[in-house]
Each structure stands twice: as structure tokens, then as C-alpha cells.
Amino acid sequence: MSEIKLKKVIVYGLGAMGRPMARNLKDHGLLIGVKNRTEGKALAIRNELGLPEFEDDEEMFSQADCVLTCVAADDDLKAVVNDFIDYLKPGSVVIDCSTVSPNTARTLADDLASKGISFMDAPVSGGVEGAKKGSLSIMVGADREQYKRASDVFAAIGSQITHMGRVGQGQSTKAVNQVMVAGVAQAVCTALAFAENCNLDMKKTIEVLSAGAAGNWFLDNRGMTMVNDEFKVGFKLNLLLKDLKICQSTAAEMDASLPLVNDSIEDYAQLIEMEHSDEDISALIRLKRMLFSPEGGASDE
Ligand code: NAP
């Protein structure tokens, strides 16, 4: 039983990440259906991918052996799991690719286990670009046998798939990732605002620094866009703020407080107040520029 691979997947949550994941699962012959709170998005993907029609949700979920969820936050995930928990067959598996707290993952695993359904937390890194290419990095918290059953599903959406340990440990790894992402953004945005005010040629600066010890993905991929005031790319800062609050509460459970996380939460909350909520996390440079001139922007002197 435990060796039977998962082959009939429903994707629940067709946002920026869920849509390309659904397409990749369809390409691998693993997708039987999709579901989304805003039904129009599900209809569009159903038509695009030529998915079968079901009488209702009960019929659709009862035919699946796996539901892959990818929704915004903890409460949203709890709401969608409630939507289908009574329809899934015992022996089926929920794979959650949202970023939520390790505690939410463990609570849901317990709720689903009482119905004979397995749960694994499988948060991802690699952004919308990675989701489209099917090259996500996936951090999995799961029972080992269930993890093996999901290998085809993970191979369809990701290229670096790592079993981190029991349920919750995928989300713990993702929280570590987000602390690092926030720190890199702080360092690069501060440094580039400084460079602008040193009146350096920004293209040359980014090229030479990328090749040395300070080089990193964020500088390579977001350096020139932020210098050019393009913030409509990549990872929305309101999602990083949500993730950093998870990092903050996870650290608090250890009686720790992480200044990097707390400062980043303040910064991103300020950017949201300034109505930049839908911008990429590199919009942080807006605040760093204000350290040099209160109006923001580099000086010409
Ligand atoms: P998104 O584009 O904002 O999509 C969010 C999805 O969640 C939509 O399908 C939305 O449904 C659904 N949703 C939100 N609240 C809901 C509720 N109360 N009940 C039911 N459904 C609800 O977000 P995304 O970029 O796809 O991100 C999804 C998850 O992946 C998040 O946890 C995010 O942190 C994580 N992630 C994102 C990235 C990235 O680069 N975007 C990278 C790594 C991880 P509607 O269509 O009805 O609004």
C-alpha cells in the first residue's frame, strides 16, 4: 500500500505559483482536477488544460489520491483543507506547498490523520520563474514512506527535492530560508543605495561585485531592476512580510528575538503603508535611499 505512487492530483490554489504547478503536473500526466476560491480561475485552467468535468467537488476529490495545496497563508490553508477533508479517500495524501507555520503543518497533519489521510509540508523556493520551469527547490516534512509515494509529483514541479524530516520540518527549513532572503535583501538594498550616493556607475558596480565575494542571486537578478526603479518583478513583499512573521513567532517559541527579522518586518510594514504592497521585495531600496535623502532617490552631487 505504502509503495503505491500518487498519480491522481488535484491542485487547490491557482495563484501565481499554483497555476504553473498545475500545468507541469498536467504535462506529466498527473493532474485530474483543479480548484480555486475564485471559481473563474479554476474554469480558465480547466479549459486551458482540457481537464475532465465532474458533477461536483465531492465527486472530484473522491477520485483523487493527492491534493496539492498552494494558498496564501495559515488560515487560508485551514479553510481549504476543511473544504475537502470529508471527500478524500482514506490513504490519500495532502501535499501543502504554501508557506505557513510549522505548527499549522503539524495541526493539519493530526486532523487529517484522524480521517486516515496523510499530510506533508512541502514549501518551495525559486519563485514564479522556478514554478514555470518546474525547477523549484522543495523542502519536505513527511513520513518517509509517504515521501517516496510522492516522488513523481515532486519531480513534475521541482528539481531540488529534499526530505528534511518529519512533518513541520519543511516549513522550519523555509523559515530559515526566509531569514536569509530578508538578510540578503537588507544587505544588497542598503549597499546599492550607498553606491548610488557614491555616484558610481551602477551597471559596472553590480558587474564587478557580482564576480567577487559579495556576489549573490539577489544582486544578479534584482540589482539592475531596482536601480532602474522596476519593482513589478519576482516575490511580492507582502508575502515576505507574512513569512517573516512566521519566523518571528517561531523564534519566540525558542524565547529568542531576531533583530534582522524584527527590523525587516518594520521595513516591509512601512512599505505596505506607503502602498507598495504588490511590489517585489527589492522595493526595500526605497527606504534605504531615504537614509541618504529624506525625499528618497540618489543625489546628483
Ligand atoms: P497568490 O498569487 O496571491 O495566490 C494565492 C492563492 O491563495 C490564490 O489561489 C487565492 O485564491 C488563494 N487564497 C487566498 N486566501 C484564500 C482563502 N481564504 N481561501 C481559499 N483560497 C485562498 O500567491 P502565490 O504567489 O501563488 O503564493 C502561494 C503560496 O506560495 C504562499 O504561501 C507564498 O508565500 C508561497 N510562495 C510564493 C512564492 C512566489 O514567488 N510568489 C515563492 C515561494 C513560495 P483567489 O484566487 O480566490 O484569491
Coordinates of N, CA and C in Angstrom, one line a residue, residues 185-186 189 231 235-238 240-241 263-290:
A185 N 18.4 40.8 1.2 CA 17.7 42.0 0.7 C 18.2 43.2 1.5
Q186 N 18.3 43.1 2.8 CA 18.8 44.2 3.6 C 20.1 44.7 3.2
C189 N 20.2 46.0 -0.7 CA 19.4 47.3 -0.9 C 20.2 48.4 -0.2
F231 N 9.9 47.5 -10.0 CA 9.6 46.6 -8.8 C 8.5 45.7 -9.1
F235 N 9.1 38.3 -6.2 CA 8.5 37.9 -5.0 C 7.9 39.1 -4.3
K236 N 6.5 39.1 -4.1 CA 5.9 40.3 -3.6 C 6.2 40.5 -2.1
L237 N 6.4 41.7 -1.7 CA 6.9 42.0 -0.4 C 5.9 41.7 0.7
N238 N 4.5 41.7 0.3 CA 3.5 41.4 1.3 C 3.6 39.9 1.7
L240 N 6.6 38.2 1.7 CA 7.8 38.1 2.6 C 7.4 38.5 4.0
L241 N 6.6 39.6 4.1 CA 6.2 40.1 5.5 C 5.5 39.0 6.2
D263 N 13.5 44.0 12.3 CA 13.8 45.2 11.5 C 13.1 45.1 10.1
S264 N 13.2 43.9 9.6 CA 12.7 43.7 8.2 C 11.2 43.8 8.3
I265 N 10.6 43.2 9.3 CA 9.1 43.3 9.5 C 8.7 44.8 9.5
E266 N 9.4 45.6 10.3 CA 9.1 47.1 10.3 C 9.2 47.7 9.0
D267 N 10.3 47.4 8.2 CA 10.5 48.0 6.9 C 9.4 47.6 6.0
Y268 N 9.1 46.3 5.9 CA 8.1 45.9 4.9 C 6.7 46.4 5.3
A269 N 6.4 46.5 6.6 CA 5.1 47.1 7.0 C 5.1 48.5 6.6
Q270 N 6.2 49.2 6.7 CA 6.2 50.6 6.3 C 6.0 50.7 4.7
L271 N 6.6 49.9 4.0 CA 6.4 49.9 2.5 C 4.9 49.6 2.2
I272 N 4.3 48.8 2.9 CA 2.9 48.5 2.7 C 2.0 49.7 3.0
E273 N 2.4 50.4 4.1 CA 1.7 51.7 4.4 C 1.9 52.7 3.3
M274 N 3.1 52.6 2.6 CA 3.3 53.5 1.5 C 2.7 53.0 0.2
E275 N 1.9 52.0 0.3 CA 1.1 51.4 -0.8 C 2.0 50.7 -1.9
H276 N 3.1 50.0 -1.4 CA 4.0 49.3 -2.3 C 3.8 47.8 -2.0
S277 N 2.6 47.4 -1.5 CA 2.4 46.0 -1.1 C 2.6 45.0 -2.2
D278 N 2.3 45.3 -3.4 CA 2.4 44.4 -4.5 C 3.7 44.4 -5.2
E279 N 4.7 45.2 -4.7 CA 6.0 45.2 -5.3 C 6.9 44.1 -4.9
D280 N 8.0 43.9 -5.6 CA 9.0 42.9 -5.3 C 9.7 43.4 -4.0
I281 N 10.3 42.4 -3.3 CA 11.0 42.7 -2.1 C 12.2 43.7 -2.3
S282 N 12.7 43.8 -3.5 CA 13.7 44.7 -3.8 C 13.3 46.2 -3.6
A283 N 12.0 46.4 -3.5 CA 11.5 47.8 -3.3 C 12.0 48.3 -1.9
L284 N 12.6 47.5 -1.1 CA 13.2 47.9 0.1 C 14.2 49.0 -0.1
I285 N 14.8 49.1 -1.4 CA 15.8 50.1 -1.6 C 15.1 51.5 -1.5
R286 N 13.8 51.6 -1.7 CA 13.1 52.9 -1.5 C 13.4 53.5 -0.1
L287 N 13.4 52.6 0.9 CA 13.6 53.1 2.3 C 15.1 53.3 2.5
K288 N 16.0 52.5 1.9 CA 17.4 52.7 2.1 C 17.9 54.0 1.4
R289 N 17.2 54.4 0.3 CA 17.6 55.6 -0.4 C 17.2 56.8 0.6
M290 N 16.2 56.6 1.4 CA 15.8 57.7 2.2 C 16.8 58.0 3.4

